Structures are given as C-alpha cells and as structure tokens.
Amino acid sequence: MPLRLSESDIVRRSALLPAFPTVVNDLLQTLDDDSATIGALIQLVGRDPVITARVLSIANAAAMGGRNQRDLRDMQVAVSLIGLAKLREIVLTVALAEFSRESRMGSHFWAHSVAVGVAAQELARIGHLSQDFSLVCGLLHDIGQLWMARCHPLEFQLLRMSLEQDDGLDIIDAERQVFGVDHCAIGRLLATAWHLPASVVAAIEHHHDIQPPADKLVAVTHVAEVVVNALDLGGQQNSRVSNLAASACELIGLNWNDDLGYLFGRIEARSHYLSRIFF
C-alpha cells in the first residue's frame, strides 16, 4: 500500500533538506529586472565568500591565459574578464553545488542533474530563451527524488531496487505505487516553497510529460533529460524519460535531421567541466 502523503506533509518535511540557497532566487530576479545593474550583481556575489573566491579564481585563470601575471582581487575587473554570462553561471552552479554537498545524495544523482542542466542550457541557445533559467531547471528537475531519499529513505531504497530489477518499469508509476505521488509533483511543491519563478516550477513539474508543453522552458527541460539519457551521461539510468515529445522539439526549434554532433559534443564536454564544481 502506498504512503499517504498530503501536500502539507511534503512541505513540512522539506525542513529535513538543506536550506535552499537564496542567491539563486536573487540572481534569477535580476534577470527579470531591467533596472538591475552590474554593480548590483557584483554586490550580490560579494555576499557569499565561496562564490566570490570561485569567480576570482576563474578570472585569474583567464588573466594568466592572457599573460597577465597579477593576482586579481577586484570583482569589477574579474567580471570584465569572464563576462556577465559566465558570472551568472558560476553563481548558480557554485550555490547549488554547496546545496548538493549538504544534501548527502549520491553522486550519480547530481552528475545526472548537472548533465541535464548543461543540456538545457545548450538547447536554450537554439530555442532563444534564458540559459540561466534553463540551467536551474535542469539542475533541479529531479529534486523531488532528493525529498524522497531524505524523508523516506527505506521506501526510496526499495523503489530503486524495483527499478533496477525491472528495466521496463516506468519511474512515475513506480513512485506513485510506493509514495502515492511522483517526484515531479513533489518537486513542484518544493520549488513553490522555495519561491522559485513560476516558469521554473512548471518545468520541474512537467519534465516527464509527453503532451504538448505549455512553454519553451518545459520543453527544454524535457528534451534535455531525454538527450542526456541517450548520451548516457551521469549514469542515472533509473530516471530515464523513455518518450520524447515531438512537439517539445518543434517548440524549441530542434531538428533531428540536422547534424547535431557539435551540440552533443558541447553537452558532454561541458557536463564533465561543470561536474568538477560539484564533486
């Protein structure tokens, strides 16, 4: 008999998870704020010494590549070297990497999440939408599974064993049989409780859906997970999305008749690179 979990139970027990990094929300809000300045973003970064150190480290590496031997300690100069897009990516990945370490979830879970985040970013280029929002959606798309593992570890282990023993078992059906709810629905509740943007919440909730997606962010997250599983990145076989929605590919402008070797190569290479921040 499945567990009987109410939405209030799920939200209440989310206190067992690490505190979600507020800098992620703060950064996403700056993307929607036309009045936000570079100075405001630098000030946001400066609140977190771990993120600041990472930004300066990458900027110094860039300076050394340009044969500039000085030790950069000025954030304004650092941003001018690495660019705003790279700065935002560092902030998001470092913040969520710290969250991942505190989560005590297996490395396969986060390796898969990083790969989907990178794939979503690359697909966002094709679909002409925010790479930052797409990265967050990919990194957090399976966050409901983290809740399951932390709040009901025995049931979660039994679920994983069932999936390993039966390759044909659909993960959504299996989760509902054990928990009475699936990780997409739990992810929606967590993302809402963390005050993430509605578009991010929708992408987390619907990334397994094969119906025509409501918007590009849902489509990008859905296709990203399928691509990552097809490329066998991250080793998270039990989270496989077996059906690809053709309508999602159409919505973001992905044509499978094109030569996608370069796209797949970038996803694989960047996944390995960003994984270094997490592990």
Short mmCIF file of C-alpha atoms in Angstrom, two decimals:
data_model
loop_
_atom_site.label_atom_id
_atom_site.label_comp_id
_atom_site.label_asym_id
_atom_site.label_seq_id
_atom_site.Cartn_x
_atom_site.Cartn_y
_atom_site.Cartn_z
CA MET A 1 0.00 0.00 0.00
CA PRO A 2 1.46 3.42 -0.96
CA LEU A 3 2.21 6.07 1.61
CA ARG A 4 -0.49 8.66 2.11
CA LEU A 5 1.27 11.99 1.83
CA SER A 6 -0.59 15.28 1.86
CA GLU A 7 0.89 18.37 0.26
CA SER A 8 1.26 19.95 3.69
CA ASP A 9 3.18 16.86 4.90
CA ILE A 10 5.58 17.13 1.97
CA VAL A 11 6.23 20.83 2.54
CA ARG A 12 6.61 20.38 6.30
CA ARG A 13 9.12 17.53 5.94
CA SER A 14 11.14 19.53 3.44
CA ALA A 15 12.76 21.04 6.54
CA LEU A 16 14.89 17.88 6.54
CA LEU A 17 16.56 19.11 3.35
CA PRO A 18 19.42 21.63 3.37
CA ALA A 19 18.38 25.29 3.23
CA PHE A 20 17.88 26.31 -0.39
CA PRO A 21 20.43 28.98 -1.42
CA THR A 22 18.65 32.33 -1.61
CA VAL A 23 21.28 33.66 -4.01
CA VAL A 24 19.73 31.52 -6.77
CA ASN A 25 16.40 33.31 -6.47
CA ASP A 26 18.09 36.67 -6.07
CA LEU A 27 20.03 36.17 -9.29
CA LEU A 28 17.01 34.97 -11.28
CA GLN A 29 15.12 38.05 -10.14
CA THR A 30 17.84 40.31 -11.52
CA LEU A 31 17.28 38.77 -14.95
CA ASP A 32 13.68 40.00 -14.92
CA ASP A 33 14.65 43.42 -13.57
CA ASP A 34 15.51 45.82 -16.38
CA SER A 35 16.87 48.31 -13.85
CA ALA A 36 19.35 45.82 -12.34
CA THR A 37 22.96 46.96 -12.78
CA ILE A 38 26.28 45.17 -12.97
CA GLY A 39 27.08 46.75 -9.63
CA ALA A 40 24.01 45.17 -8.05
CA LEU A 41 25.03 41.75 -9.39
CA ILE A 42 28.57 42.17 -8.10
CA GLN A 43 27.18 43.18 -4.71
CA LEU A 44 25.03 40.03 -4.75
CA VAL A 45 28.06 37.87 -5.48
CA GLY A 46 30.07 39.60 -2.77
CA ARG A 47 27.70 38.34 -0.07
CA ASP A 48 29.00 34.80 -0.47
CA PRO A 49 32.74 34.26 0.08
CA VAL A 50 32.70 30.83 -1.60
CA ILE A 51 31.18 32.23 -4.80
CA THR A 52 33.46 35.27 -4.68
CA ALA A 53 36.53 33.05 -4.40
CA ARG A 54 35.39 30.93 -7.33
CA VAL A 55 34.76 33.96 -9.54
CA LEU A 56 38.17 35.43 -8.75
CA SER A 57 39.85 32.07 -9.33
CA ILE A 58 38.35 31.75 -12.81
CA ALA A 59 39.14 35.38 -13.60
CA ASN A 60 42.75 34.88 -12.56
CA ALA A 61 42.97 31.82 -14.79
CA ALA A 62 41.66 33.93 -17.67
CA ALA A 63 44.19 36.64 -16.89
CA MET A 64 47.03 34.12 -16.84
CA GLY A 65 45.86 32.84 -20.21
CA GLY A 66 46.26 36.38 -21.45
CA ARG A 67 49.75 36.53 -19.89
CA ASN A 68 48.60 38.91 -17.20
CA GLN A 69 50.52 37.87 -14.10
CA ARG A 70 48.74 39.98 -11.50
CA ASP A 71 46.61 38.43 -8.76
CA LEU A 72 43.11 39.76 -9.42
CA ARG A 73 41.15 40.74 -6.35
CA ASP A 74 38.85 43.35 -7.89
CA MET A 75 35.43 41.91 -8.75
CA GLN A 76 34.73 44.60 -11.37
CA VAL A 77 37.89 43.66 -13.26
CA ALA A 78 37.10 39.96 -12.83
CA VAL A 79 33.66 40.38 -14.39
CA SER A 80 35.14 42.31 -17.30
CA LEU A 81 37.42 39.34 -17.99
CA ILE A 82 34.94 36.50 -17.72
CA GLY A 83 31.73 38.29 -18.79
CA LEU A 84 28.29 38.52 -17.21
CA ALA A 85 27.01 35.26 -18.68
CA LYS A 86 29.91 33.33 -17.15
CA LEU A 87 29.47 35.16 -13.85
CA ARG A 88 25.81 34.14 -13.63
CA GLU A 89 26.67 30.53 -14.47
CA ILE A 90 29.32 30.44 -11.73
CA VAL A 91 26.94 31.90 -9.15
CA LEU A 92 24.22 29.37 -9.93
CA THR A 93 26.46 26.31 -10.12
CA VAL A 94 28.57 27.10 -7.05
CA ALA A 95 25.48 27.86 -4.94
CA LEU A 96 23.74 24.66 -5.99
CA ALA A 97 26.96 22.66 -5.64
CA GLU A 98 27.10 23.69 -1.98
CA PHE A 99 23.46 22.67 -1.66
CA SER A 100 24.26 19.30 -3.27
CA ARG A 101 27.09 18.58 -0.82
CA GLU A 102 24.83 19.25 2.14
CA SER A 103 22.09 17.06 0.62
CA ARG A 104 24.18 13.87 1.07
CA MET A 105 22.62 12.47 -2.10
CA GLY A 106 24.62 10.02 -4.23
CA SER A 107 26.99 11.42 -6.84
CA HIS A 108 25.03 9.76 -9.66
CA PHE A 109 22.02 11.91 -8.82
CA TRP A 110 23.93 15.16 -9.10
CA ALA A 111 26.02 14.03 -12.09
CA HIS A 112 22.75 13.41 -13.92
CA SER A 113 21.35 16.75 -12.77
CA VAL A 114 24.45 18.64 -13.93
CA ALA A 115 24.28 16.97 -17.34
CA VAL A 116 20.60 17.86 -17.74
CA GLY A 117 21.36 21.43 -16.64
CA VAL A 118 24.08 21.76 -19.27
CA ALA A 119 21.91 20.15 -21.96
CA ALA A 120 19.08 22.54 -21.09
CA GLN A 121 21.48 25.47 -21.42
CA GLU A 122 22.66 24.32 -24.84
CA LEU A 123 19.10 23.73 -26.04
CA ALA A 124 18.16 27.19 -24.75
CA ARG A 125 20.59 28.65 -27.29
CA ILE A 126 18.56 27.00 -30.05
CA GLY A 127 15.21 27.99 -28.55
CA HIS A 128 16.28 31.58 -27.80
CA LEU A 129 15.40 31.58 -24.10
CA SER A 130 17.24 32.23 -20.85
CA GLN A 131 20.22 29.92 -20.37
CA ASP A 132 20.26 30.77 -16.67
CA PHE A 133 16.65 29.72 -16.10
CA SER A 134 17.28 26.61 -18.19
CA LEU A 135 20.35 25.68 -16.15
CA VAL A 136 18.40 25.95 -12.89
CA CYS A 137 15.54 23.85 -14.29
CA GLY A 138 17.96 21.13 -15.35
CA LEU A 139 19.85 21.11 -12.06
CA LEU A 140 16.63 20.90 -10.03
CA HIS A 141 14.37 18.85 -12.29
CA ASP A 142 14.63 15.71 -10.10
CA ILE A 143 14.68 17.49 -6.75
CA GLY A 144 11.58 15.55 -5.69
CA GLN A 145 13.74 12.42 -5.57
CA LEU A 146 16.02 14.13 -3.07
CA TRP A 147 13.00 14.68 -0.83
CA MET A 148 12.08 11.01 -1.13
CA ALA A 149 15.59 9.88 -0.21
CA ARG A 150 15.90 12.20 2.79
CA CYS A 151 12.36 11.92 4.18
CA HIS A 152 11.59 8.25 3.46
CA PRO A 153 14.96 6.53 2.90
CA LEU A 154 13.74 2.93 3.30
CA GLU A 155 10.90 3.32 0.81
CA PHE A 156 13.24 5.12 -1.57
CA GLN A 157 15.76 2.27 -1.47
CA LEU A 158 13.02 -0.26 -2.14
CA LEU A 159 11.89 1.87 -5.07
CA ARG A 160 15.40 1.98 -6.55
CA MET A 161 15.75 -1.78 -6.17
CA SER A 162 12.47 -2.33 -8.02
CA LEU A 163 13.62 -0.10 -10.86
CA GLU A 164 16.98 -1.86 -11.12
CA GLN A 165 15.29 -5.27 -11.27
CA ASP A 166 12.76 -4.24 -13.91
CA ASP A 167 14.11 -2.08 -16.75
CA GLY A 168 10.62 -1.73 -18.21
CA LEU A 169 9.11 -0.25 -15.06
CA ASP A 170 8.10 3.38 -15.52
CA ILE A 171 9.58 5.55 -12.78
CA ILE A 172 6.45 7.69 -12.40
CA ASP A 173 4.22 4.63 -11.98
CA ALA A 174 6.71 3.05 -9.56
CA GLU A 175 6.90 6.18 -7.41
CA ARG A 176 3.16 6.50 -7.21
CA GLN A 177 2.89 2.87 -6.14
CA VAL A 178 5.30 3.45 -3.25
CA PHE A 179 4.73 7.08 -2.27
CA GLY A 180 1.28 7.79 -3.67
CA VAL A 181 2.86 10.71 -5.55
CA ASP A 182 5.71 11.12 -8.02
CA HIS A 183 8.91 13.18 -7.84
CA CYS A 184 7.58 15.74 -10.34
CA ALA A 185 4.67 16.64 -8.06
CA ILE A 186 6.95 16.77 -5.01
CA GLY A 187 9.40 18.92 -6.97
CA ARG A 188 6.59 21.37 -7.75
CA LEU A 189 5.80 21.73 -4.05
CA LEU A 190 9.46 22.24 -3.12
CA ALA A 191 10.11 24.77 -5.88
CA THR A 192 6.98 26.67 -4.88
CA ALA A 193 8.01 26.66 -1.21
CA TRP A 194 11.43 28.00 -2.24
CA HIS A 195 9.69 30.83 -4.16
CA LEU A 196 11.26 29.91 -7.48
CA PRO A 197 9.74 31.56 -10.57
CA ALA A 198 6.52 30.02 -11.86
CA SER A 199 8.18 29.03 -15.15
CA VAL A 200 10.84 27.05 -13.26
CA VAL A 201 8.18 25.38 -11.12
CA ALA A 202 6.28 24.35 -14.27
CA ALA A 203 9.41 22.89 -15.88
CA ILE A 204 10.17 20.80 -12.79
CA GLU A 205 6.58 19.58 -12.59
CA HIS A 206 6.13 18.67 -16.25
CA HIS A 207 9.55 17.47 -17.43
CA HIS A 208 8.24 13.89 -17.79
CA ASP A 209 5.11 14.92 -19.67
CA ILE A 210 4.86 13.99 -23.34
CA GLN A 211 1.81 16.14 -24.00
CA PRO A 212 2.41 19.36 -25.94
CA PRO A 213 4.35 21.54 -23.46
CA ALA A 214 2.93 24.88 -22.37
CA ASP A 215 6.15 26.84 -22.89
CA LYS A 216 9.74 26.56 -24.07
CA LEU A 217 11.25 26.13 -20.60
CA VAL A 218 9.16 23.00 -20.02
CA ALA A 219 10.11 21.76 -23.49
CA VAL A 220 13.83 22.42 -22.99
CA THR A 221 13.91 20.56 -19.66
CA HIS A 222 12.01 17.60 -21.09
CA VAL A 223 14.22 17.29 -24.18
CA ALA A 224 17.39 17.86 -22.14
CA GLU A 225 16.73 14.83 -19.96
CA VAL A 226 15.99 12.63 -22.98
CA VAL A 227 19.21 13.77 -24.68
CA VAL A 228 21.29 13.17 -21.54
CA ASN A 229 19.92 9.65 -21.17
CA ALA A 230 20.52 8.95 -24.85
CA LEU A 231 24.13 10.11 -24.47
CA ASP A 232 24.45 8.00 -21.29
CA LEU A 233 25.72 10.95 -19.26
CA GLY A 234 25.61 10.94 -15.47
CA GLY A 235 24.80 7.24 -15.13
CA GLN A 236 21.29 7.87 -13.76
CA GLN A 237 19.58 5.10 -15.69
CA ASN A 238 16.56 4.77 -13.41
CA SER A 239 15.46 8.33 -14.11
CA ARG A 240 15.08 7.62 -17.80
CA VAL A 241 12.45 9.51 -19.78
CA SER A 242 11.60 6.92 -22.39
CA ASN A 243 9.34 9.04 -24.61
CA LEU A 244 10.37 12.20 -26.43
CA ALA A 245 7.62 14.69 -27.22
CA ALA A 246 7.99 15.73 -30.86
CA SER A 247 6.02 18.87 -30.03
CA ALA A 248 8.69 19.87 -27.49
CA CYS A 249 11.43 19.61 -30.13
CA GLU A 250 9.32 21.63 -32.54
CA LEU A 251 8.66 24.33 -29.94
CA ILE A 252 12.37 24.93 -29.31
CA GLY A 253 13.34 24.53 -32.97
CA LEU A 254 15.35 21.32 -32.62
CA ASN A 255 15.52 19.47 -35.94
CA TRP A 256 16.79 15.90 -35.66
CA ASN A 257 17.63 15.91 -39.36
CA ASP A 258 20.37 18.46 -38.70
CA ASP A 259 23.92 17.44 -37.82
CA LEU A 260 23.76 17.58 -34.01
CA GLY A 261 27.21 16.14 -33.35
CA TYR A 262 28.58 19.54 -32.30
CA LEU A 263 25.65 20.08 -29.90
CA PHE A 264 26.10 16.66 -28.29
CA GLY A 265 29.86 17.19 -28.04
CA ARG A 266 29.39 20.51 -26.22
CA ILE A 267 26.90 18.93 -23.80
CA GLU A 268 29.29 16.09 -22.97
CA ALA A 269 32.37 18.31 -22.62
CA ARG A 270 30.64 21.00 -20.54
CA SER A 271 28.98 18.38 -18.32
CA HIS A 272 32.37 16.99 -17.39
CA TYR A 273 33.68 20.52 -16.75
CA LEU A 274 30.80 21.65 -14.53
CA SER A 275 30.83 18.36 -12.64
CA ARG A 276 34.20 19.40 -11.22
CA ILE A 277 32.43 22.16 -9.28
CA PHE A 278 30.05 19.61 -7.76
CA PHE A 279 32.48 16.78 -6.98
#
